[in-house]
PDB file of C-alpha atoms in Angstrom:
ATOM      1  CA  UNK A1459       0.038   0.113   0.125  1.00 50.00           C
ATOM      2  CA  UNK A1460       1.157   3.372  -0.683  1.00 57.00           C
ATOM      3  CA  UNK A1461      -0.437   6.890   0.081  1.00 61.00           C
ATOM      4  CA  UNK A1462      -1.329   9.656  -2.299  1.00 58.00           C
ATOM      5  CA  UNK A1463      -0.709  12.244   0.076  1.00 67.00           C
ATOM      6  CA  UNK A1464      -4.034  14.504  -1.884  1.00 76.00           C
ATOM      7  CA  UNK A1465      -6.037  13.694   1.838  1.00 89.00           C
ATOM      8  CA  UNK A1466      -3.000  14.316   4.413  1.00 91.00           C
ATOM      9  CA  UNK A1467      -4.560  17.915   5.296  1.00 93.00           C
ATOM     10  CA  UNK A1468      -7.732  17.031   5.646  1.00 95.00           C
ATOM     11  CA  UNK A1469      -6.928  13.934   7.758  1.00 95.00           C
ATOM     12  CA  UNK A1470      -4.151  15.474  10.133  1.00 96.00           C
ATOM     13  CA  UNK A1471      -7.721  17.940  11.187  1.00 97.00           C
ATOM     14  CA  UNK A1472      -9.479  15.125  11.648  1.00 97.00           C
ATOM     15  CA  UNK A1473      -7.512  13.748  14.014  1.00 97.00           C
ATOM     16  CA  UNK A1474      -6.459  16.792  15.156  1.00 97.00           C
ATOM     17  CA  UNK A1475     -10.040  17.193  15.952  1.00 98.00           C
ATOM     18  CA  UNK A1476     -10.045  13.298  17.939  1.00 97.00           C
ATOM     19  CA  UNK A1477      -7.020  14.629  19.677  1.00 97.00           C
ATOM     20  CA  UNK A1478      -9.568  17.475  21.204  1.00 97.00           C
ATOM     21  CA  UNK A1479     -12.367  15.497  22.402  1.00 97.00           C
ATOM     22  CA  UNK A1480      -9.606  12.807  23.887  1.00 96.00           C
ATOM     23  CA  UNK A1481      -7.426  15.702  25.424  1.00 96.00           C
ATOM     24  CA  UNK A1482     -10.518  17.508  27.635  1.00 96.00           C
ATOM     25  CA  UNK A1483     -12.226  13.963  28.233  1.00 96.00           C
ATOM     26  CA  UNK A1484      -8.883  13.230  30.611  1.00 94.00           C
ATOM     27  CA  UNK A1485      -9.085  16.149  32.211  1.00 95.00           C
ATOM     28  CA  UNK A1486     -12.857  16.081  32.934  1.00 95.00           C
ATOM     29  CA  UNK A1487     -13.564  12.603  33.839  1.00 93.00           C
ATOM     30  CA  UNK A1488      -9.353  11.549  35.503  1.00 92.00           C
ATOM     31  CA  UNK A1489      -9.203  14.405  38.299  1.00 83.00           C
ATOM     32  CA  UNK A1490      -7.503  17.371  36.052  1.00 87.00           C
ATOM     33  CA  UNK A1491      -5.123  14.835  34.245  1.00 88.00           C
ATOM     34  CA  UNK A1492      -3.908  15.600  30.941  1.00 90.00           C
ATOM     35  CA  UNK A1493      -3.496  12.087  29.511  1.00 86.00           C
ATOM     36  CA  UNK A1494      -2.398  12.487  26.254  1.00 88.00           C
ATOM     37  CA  UNK A1495       1.173  13.584  26.917  1.00 86.00           C
ATOM     38  CA  UNK A1496       3.997  12.502  29.527  1.00 92.00           C
ATOM     39  CA  UNK A1497       5.612  15.851  31.322  1.00 92.00           C
ATOM     40  CA  UNK A1498       3.031  15.823  34.268  1.00 91.00           C
ATOM     41  CA  UNK A1499       2.885  11.608  34.745  1.00 94.00           C
ATOM     42  CA  UNK A1500       7.065  11.706  34.609  1.00 95.00           C
ATOM     43  CA  UNK A1501       6.750  14.426  37.251  1.00 95.00           C
ATOM     44  CA  UNK A1502       4.850  12.981  39.521  1.00 95.00           C
ATOM     45  CA  UNK A1503       6.445   9.828  39.346  1.00 96.00           C
ATOM     46  CA  UNK A1504       9.530  11.510  40.812  1.00 97.00           C
ATOM     47  CA  UNK A1505       7.249  13.356  43.829  1.00 97.00           C
ATOM     48  CA  UNK A1506       5.534  10.008  44.383  1.00 96.00           C
ATOM     49  CA  UNK A1507       8.740   8.563  44.330  1.00 97.00           C
ATOM     50  CA  UNK A1508      10.265  11.440  46.888  1.00 97.00           C
ATOM     51  CA  UNK A1509       7.000  11.463  48.688  1.00 96.00           C
ATOM     52  CA  UNK A1510       6.952   7.738  49.473  1.00 95.00           C
ATOM     53  CA  UNK A1511       3.817   6.976  47.957  1.00 95.00           C
ATOM     54  CA  UNK A1512       4.853   3.630  46.599  1.00 96.00           C
ATOM     55  CA  UNK A1513       1.651   2.412  44.781  1.00 95.00           C
ATOM     56  CA  UNK A1514       0.922   5.869  42.611  1.00 95.00           C
ATOM     57  CA  UNK A1515       4.279   5.888  41.741  1.00 97.00           C
ATOM     58  CA  UNK A1516       4.417   2.278  40.740  1.00 97.00           C
ATOM     59  CA  UNK A1517       0.920   3.462  38.686  1.00 96.00           C
ATOM     60  CA  UNK A1518       2.554   6.159  37.045  1.00 96.00           C
ATOM     61  CA  UNK A1519       5.491   4.181  36.173  1.00 97.00           C
ATOM     62  CA  UNK A1520       2.944   1.637  34.440  1.00 97.00           C
ATOM     63  CA  UNK A1521       1.478   5.230  32.973  1.00 96.00           C
ATOM     64  CA  UNK A1522       5.241   5.372  30.955  1.00 97.00           C
ATOM     65  CA  UNK A1523       5.464   2.477  29.915  1.00 97.00           C
ATOM     66  CA  UNK A1524       2.234   1.947  28.465  1.00 96.00           C
ATOM     67  CA  UNK A1525       3.414   5.360  26.270  1.00 96.00           C
ATOM     68  CA  UNK A1526       6.659   4.321  25.195  1.00 97.00           C
ATOM     69  CA  UNK A1527       5.913   0.877  24.808  1.00 97.00           C
ATOM     70  CA  UNK A1528       3.101   2.737  21.949  1.00 96.00           C
ATOM     71  CA  UNK A1529       6.213   4.592  20.394  1.00 96.00           C
ATOM     72  CA  UNK A1530       8.251   1.171  20.014  1.00 96.00           C
ATOM     73  CA  UNK A1531       5.699  -0.440  18.105  1.00 95.00           C
ATOM     74  CA  UNK A1532       4.991   2.206  16.083  1.00 95.00           C
ATOM     75  CA  UNK A1533       8.629   2.857  15.411  1.00 94.00           C
ATOM     76  CA  UNK A1534       8.892  -0.968  14.330  1.00 94.00           C
ATOM     77  CA  UNK A1535       5.611  -1.553  12.309  1.00 92.00           C
ATOM     78  CA  UNK A1536       6.865   2.131  10.807  1.00 88.00           C
ATOM     79  CA  UNK A1537       9.677   0.464   8.721  1.00 86.00           C
ATOM     80  CA  UNK A1538       7.155  -1.180   6.798  1.00 84.00           C
ATOM     81  CA  UNK A1539       3.719  -0.490   6.969  1.00 84.00           C
ATOM     82  CA  UNK A1540       3.240   3.340   7.049  1.00 78.00           C
ATOM     83  CA  UNK A1541       0.140   3.325   5.542  1.00 77.00           C
ATOM     84  CA  UNK A1542      -1.241   0.458   7.122  1.00 86.00           C
ATOM     85  CA  UNK A1543      -0.413   2.095  10.356  1.00 93.00           C
ATOM     86  CA  UNK A1544      -2.023   4.657  10.376  1.00 93.00           C
ATOM     87  CA  UNK A1545      -4.962   2.519   9.848  1.00 94.00           C
ATOM     88  CA  UNK A1546      -4.317   0.482  12.636  1.00 95.00           C
ATOM     89  CA  UNK A1547      -4.310   3.674  15.220  1.00 96.00           C
ATOM     90  CA  UNK A1548      -7.762   4.546  14.071  1.00 97.00           C
ATOM     91  CA  UNK A1549      -8.576   0.841  15.533  1.00 97.00           C
ATOM     92  CA  UNK A1550      -6.211   1.659  18.810  1.00 97.00           C
ATOM     93  CA  UNK A1551      -8.400   4.843  19.265  1.00 97.00           C
ATOM     94  CA  UNK A1552     -10.969   3.148  19.266  1.00 97.00           C
ATOM     95  CA  UNK A1553     -10.158   0.404  21.120  1.00 97.00           C
ATOM     96  CA  UNK A1554      -9.481   3.077  23.586  1.00 97.00           C
ATOM     97  CA  UNK A1555     -12.756   5.324  23.918  1.00 96.00           C
ATOM     98  CA  UNK A1556     -14.763   1.766  23.896  1.00 96.00           C
ATOM     99  CA  UNK A1557     -12.888   0.670  27.179  1.00 96.00           C
ATOM    100  CA  UNK A1558     -13.368   4.422  28.359  1.00 95.00           C
ATOM    101  CA  UNK A1559     -16.751   4.235  27.739  1.00 93.00           C
ATOM    102  CA  UNK A1560     -17.061   1.357  30.382  1.00 94.00           C
ATOM    103  CA  UNK A1561     -15.330   2.080  32.903  1.00 92.00           C
ATOM    104  CA  UNK A1562     -17.108   3.402  35.950  1.00 90.00           C
ATOM    105  CA  UNK A1563     -16.856   7.007  36.993  1.00 85.00           C
ATOM    106  CA  UNK A1564     -14.835   6.554  40.291  1.00 87.00           C
ATOM    107  CA  UNK A1565     -12.224   4.720  38.221  1.00 89.00           C
ATOM    108  CA  UNK A1566      -8.717   5.473  39.402  1.00 93.00           C
ATOM    109  CA  UNK A1567      -8.117   8.336  37.567  1.00 92.00           C
ATOM    110  CA  UNK A1568      -3.866   6.913  36.703  1.00 93.00           C
ATOM    111  CA  UNK A1569      -6.127   3.336  35.832  1.00 94.00           C
ATOM    112  CA  UNK A1570      -8.136   4.894  34.129  1.00 93.00           C
ATOM    113  CA  UNK A1571      -5.792   6.751  31.814  1.00 94.00           C
ATOM    114  CA  UNK A1572      -3.707   3.707  30.834  1.00 96.00           C
ATOM    115  CA  UNK A1573      -6.082   3.332  27.428  1.00 96.00           C
ATOM    116  CA  UNK A1574      -5.634   7.041  26.673  1.00 95.00           C
ATOM    117  CA  UNK A1575      -1.594   6.737  27.512  1.00 96.00           C
ATOM    118  CA  UNK A1576      -1.678   3.983  25.218  1.00 97.00           C
ATOM    119  CA  UNK A1577      -3.167   5.225  22.007  1.00 97.00           C
ATOM    120  CA  UNK A1578      -2.437   9.263  22.862  1.00 95.00           C
ATOM    121  CA  UNK A1579       1.127   7.726  22.360  1.00 95.00           C
ATOM    122  CA  UNK A1580       0.618   5.842  19.277  1.00 96.00           C
ATOM    123  CA  UNK A1581      -1.679   8.501  17.167  1.00 96.00           C
ATOM    124  CA  UNK A1582       1.460  11.300  17.810  1.00 94.00           C
ATOM    125  CA  UNK A1583       3.387   8.826  15.836  1.00 93.00           C
ATOM    126  CA  UNK A1584       1.280   8.017  13.306  1.00 93.00           C
ATOM    127  CA  UNK A1585      -0.108  11.626  12.511  1.00 94.00           C
ATOM    128  CA  UNK A1586       2.950  13.938  13.416  1.00 91.00           C
ATOM    129  CA  UNK A1587       2.082  16.324  10.777  1.00 91.00           C
ATOM    130  CA  UNK A1588       1.079  16.895   7.193  1.00 93.00           C
ATOM    131  CA  UNK A1589       1.820  19.548   4.410  1.00 91.00           C
ATOM    132  CA  UNK A1590       5.669  19.146   4.988  1.00 92.00           C
ATOM    133  CA  UNK A1591       5.087  20.737   8.380  1.00 95.00           C
ATOM    134  CA  UNK A1592       5.655  18.766  12.135  1.00 95.00           C
ATOM    135  CA  UNK A1593       2.231  18.789  13.751  1.00 95.00           C
ATOM    136  CA  UNK A1594       0.837  17.199  17.057  1.00 95.00           C
ATOM    137  CA  UNK A1595      -2.058  16.192  16.884  1.00 96.00           C
ATOM    138  CA  UNK A1596      -2.717  15.142  20.753  1.00 96.00           C
ATOM    139  CA  UNK A1597      -1.763  18.566  22.046  1.00 94.00           C
ATOM    140  CA  UNK A1598      -1.057  22.157  21.580  1.00 95.00           C
ATOM    141  CA  UNK A1599       1.999  23.455  23.163  1.00 94.00           C
ATOM    142  CA  UNK A1600       4.139  23.682  19.861  1.00 95.00           C
ATOM    143  CA  UNK A1601       1.419  24.104  17.803  1.00 97.00           C
ATOM    144  CA  UNK A1602       0.943  27.760  19.491  1.00 97.00           C
ATOM    145  CA  UNK A1603       4.576  28.224  19.333  1.00 97.00           C
ATOM    146  CA  UNK A1604       5.020  27.745  15.635  1.00 97.00           C
ATOM    147  CA  UNK A1605       1.912  29.312  14.832  1.00 98.00           C
ATOM    148  CA  UNK A1606       2.891  32.558  16.625  1.00 98.00           C
ATOM    149  CA  UNK A1607       6.557  32.580  14.698  1.00 97.00           C
ATOM    150  CA  UNK A1608       4.897  32.309  11.844  1.00 98.00           C
ATOM    151  CA  UNK A1609       2.446  34.843  11.947  1.00 97.00           C
ATOM    152  CA  UNK A1610       4.731  37.349  13.746  1.00 98.00           C
ATOM    153  CA  UNK A1611       7.018  36.576  10.143  1.00 97.00           C
ATOM    154  CA  UNK A1612       3.838  37.561   8.033  1.00 97.00           C
ATOM    155  CA  UNK A1613       2.532  40.327  10.332  1.00 97.00           C
ATOM    156  CA  UNK A1614       5.915  41.858  11.265  1.00 97.00           C
ATOM    157  CA  UNK A1615       8.403  40.654   8.913  1.00 95.00           C
ATOM    158  CA  UNK A1616       5.695  40.570   6.004  1.00 95.00           C
ATOM    159  CA  UNK A1617       7.595  37.632   5.349  1.00 96.00           C
ATOM    160  CA  UNK A1618       4.790  35.557   2.929  1.00 93.00           C
ATOM    161  CA  UNK A1619       6.592  32.124   2.622  1.00 94.00           C
ATOM    162  CA  UNK A1620       5.741  31.812   5.969  1.00 96.00           C
ATOM    163  CA  UNK A1621       1.866  32.275   5.419  1.00 96.00           C
ATOM    164  CA  UNK A1622       0.977  28.690   4.823  1.00 96.00           C
ATOM    165  CA  UNK A1623       2.702  27.404   8.496  1.00 97.00           C
ATOM    166  CA  UNK A1624       0.584  30.255  10.009  1.00 97.00           C
ATOM    167  CA  UNK A1625      -2.482  28.616   8.007  1.00 97.00           C
ATOM    168  CA  UNK A1626      -1.630  25.373   8.407  1.00 97.00           C
ATOM    169  CA  UNK A1627      -0.829  25.847  12.432  1.00 98.00           C
ATOM    170  CA  UNK A1628      -3.794  27.598  12.776  1.00 97.00           C
ATOM    171  CA  UNK A1629      -5.756  25.478  11.480  1.00 97.00           C
ATOM    172  CA  UNK A1630      -4.613  22.576  13.238  1.00 97.00           C
ATOM    173  CA  UNK A1631      -5.145  24.304  16.489  1.00 98.00           C
ATOM    174  CA  UNK A1632      -8.587  25.056  15.289  1.00 98.00           C
ATOM    175  CA  UNK A1633      -9.215  21.226  14.996  1.00 98.00           C
ATOM    176  CA  UNK A1634      -8.433  20.602  17.733  1.00 98.00           C
ATOM    177  CA  UNK A1635     -10.118  22.932  19.631  1.00 98.00           C
ATOM    178  CA  UNK A1636     -13.018  22.034  18.036  1.00 98.00           C
ATOM    179  CA  UNK A1637     -12.664  18.926  19.643  1.00 98.00           C
ATOM    180  CA  UNK A1638     -12.173  20.047  22.766  1.00 98.00           C
ATOM    181  CA  UNK A1639     -15.860  21.878  22.713  1.00 98.00           C
ATOM    182  CA  UNK A1640     -17.363  19.336  21.309  1.00 98.00           C
ATOM    183  CA  UNK A1641     -15.789  16.628  23.989  1.00 97.00           C
ATOM    184  CA  UNK A1642     -16.841  19.060  26.888  1.00 98.00           C
ATOM    185  CA  UNK A1643     -20.401  19.337  25.257  1.00 98.00           C
ATOM    186  CA  UNK A1644     -20.627  15.710  25.237  1.00 97.00           C
ATOM    187  CA  UNK A1645     -19.085  15.439  28.491  1.00 96.00           C
ATOM    188  CA  UNK A1646     -21.969  17.867  29.579  1.00 97.00           C
ATOM    189  CA  UNK A1647     -24.501  15.455  28.553  1.00 96.00           C
ATOM    190  CA  UNK A1648     -23.558  11.730  28.902  1.00 95.00           C
ATOM    191  CA  UNK A1649     -20.426  11.513  31.223  1.00 93.00           C
ATOM    192  CA  UNK A1650     -18.149   8.832  30.889  1.00 92.00           C
ATOM    193  CA  UNK A1651     -19.883   7.350  27.664  1.00 94.00           C
ATOM    194  CA  UNK A1652     -18.823  11.186  26.511  1.00 95.00           C
ATOM    195  CA  UNK A1653     -15.898   9.094  24.435  1.00 94.00           C
ATOM    196  CA  UNK A1654     -17.952   6.844  22.028  1.00 96.00           C
ATOM    197  CA  UNK A1655     -18.393   9.829  20.146  1.00 97.00           C
ATOM    198  CA  UNK A1656     -15.412  10.436  18.433  1.00 97.00           C
ATOM    199  CA  UNK A1657     -16.068   6.907  16.677  1.00 98.00           C
ATOM    200  CA  UNK A1658     -17.558   9.394  14.597  1.00 98.00           C
ATOM    201  CA  UNK A1659     -14.483  11.581  13.577  1.00 98.00           C
ATOM    202  CA  UNK A1660     -12.516   8.007  13.600  1.00 98.00           C
ATOM    203  CA  UNK A1661     -14.309   6.659  11.014  1.00 97.00           C
ATOM    204  CA  UNK A1662     -13.801  10.030   9.085  1.00 97.00           C
ATOM    205  CA  UNK A1663     -10.203   9.453   8.896  1.00 96.00           C
ATOM    206  CA  UNK A1664     -10.600   5.695   7.709  1.00 95.00           C
ATOM    207  CA  UNK A1665     -12.401   6.586   5.123  1.00 95.00           C
ATOM    208  CA  UNK A1666     -10.169   9.603   4.018  1.00 95.00           C
ATOM    209  CA  UNK A1667      -7.144   7.355   4.661  1.00 93.00           C
ATOM    210  CA  UNK A1668      -8.982   4.273   2.392  1.00 93.00           C
ATOM    211  CA  UNK A1669      -9.314   6.871  -0.595  1.00 91.00           C
ATOM    212  CA  UNK A1670      -5.851   8.613   0.002  1.00 87.00           C
ATOM    213  CA  UNK A1671      -4.507   4.647  -0.563  1.00 85.00           C
ATOM    214  CA  UNK A1672      -7.014   4.260  -3.390  1.00 76.00           C
ATOM    215  CA  UNK A1673      -5.978   7.243  -5.117  1.00 60.00           C
ATOM    216  CA  UNK A1674      -1.966   5.974  -4.861  1.00 55.00           C
ATOM    217  CA  UNK A1675      -3.114   2.841  -6.308  1.00 60.00           C
ATOM    218  CA  UNK A1676      -5.192   4.128  -8.841  1.00 58.00           C
ATOM    219  CA  UNK A1677      -2.099   6.924  -9.686  1.00 54.00           C
ATOM    220  CA  UNK A1678       0.470   3.873 -10.155  1.00 46.00           C
ATOM    221  CA  UNK A1679      -1.763   1.519 -12.130  1.00 46.00           C
ATOM    222  CA  UNK A1680      -1.455   3.898 -15.421  1.00 51.00           C
ATOM    223  CA  UNK A1681       2.789   3.484 -14.901  1.00 43.00           C
ATOM    224  CA  UNK A1682       2.437  -0.043 -14.340  1.00 47.00           C
ATOM    225  CA  UNK A1683       0.487  -0.507 -17.294  1.00 47.00           C
ATOM    226  CA  UNK A1684       3.214   1.295 -19.005  1.00 50.00           C
ATOM    227  CA  UNK A1685       6.234  -0.970 -17.582  1.00 51.00           C
ATOM    228  CA  UNK A1686       3.864  -3.928 -19.019  1.00 46.00           C
ATOM    229  CA  UNK A1687       3.658  -2.079 -22.521  1.00 53.00           C
ATOM    230  CA  UNK A1688       7.304  -1.251 -22.915  1.00 50.00           C
ATOM    231  CA  UNK A1689       7.971  -4.689 -21.384  1.00 48.00           C
ATOM    232  CA  UNK A1690       6.202  -6.375 -24.126  1.00 51.00           C
ATOM    233  CA  UNK A1691       7.743  -4.419 -26.970  1.00 55.00           C
ATOM    234  CA  UNK A1692      10.835  -4.962 -25.345  1.00 48.00           C
ATOM    235  CA  UNK A1693       9.915  -9.265 -25.695  1.00 50.00           C
ATOM    236  CA  UNK A1694       9.181  -8.153 -29.094  1.00 55.00           C
ATOM    237  CA  UNK A1695      12.272  -6.846 -30.711  1.00 48.00           C
ATOM    238  CA  UNK A1696      14.007  -9.604 -28.711  1.00 47.00           C
ATOM    239  CA  UNK A1697      12.019 -12.300 -30.473  1.00 49.00           C
ATOM    240  CA  UNK A1698      12.026 -10.971 -33.574  1.00 54.00           C
ATOM    241  CA  UNK A1699      15.814 -10.272 -33.418  1.00 50.00           C
ATOM    242  CA  UNK A1700      16.560 -13.908 -32.676  1.00 48.00           C
ATOM    243  CA  UNK A1701      14.147 -15.427 -35.415  1.00 52.00           C
ATOM    244  CA  UNK A1702      16.214 -13.063 -37.870  1.00 50.00           C
TER     245      UNK A1702
END
């Protein structure tokens, strides 16, 4: 399988929307803890160790290991199956939101984050940018930095070459925070089951990835036909020469 990159921008924005839903869900449902990144978890690992809270220390180390395991898996599979891995990531996200929707509201917040630790790390590696830009689809800090940087170049220094970059990161931020808004409104009504609504943008992403792959195959088909035609002519030339 190959990707045509025709839909890469749309796929990135939809997955950023999913990242926004999962991000706000983790904050609302698990003690204000943002589970799409490891910075806070790594800090809590050290404070738990120094504070002698061994249970929390072990749980948080487990979360870090899950996050790391997802990265190891994606790095290994990316070597041979980069396009297929995008579909696997969507499946991993879908499985994670299915598990989250089944958790009770009084679930241990650290254990509750485990599906998100794994799924968001997986998504981060599989959907790490588009259109030549490296951009996270699961959190916003660097995206905001890149957007402000590029916008400053455009507005202050009239650097028009940065306009496309500013637009891309601005749309990424917008997509992510539209997901945040949607996730918050759904949480107000459905509480823990709000995670299931992430399946709709995930289905859209899957459709776009499949269309992207089919588009690549459609482009490759004429090339394969041309190669076959030239090969047939070459064989005909050889046979004529041998008969002569």
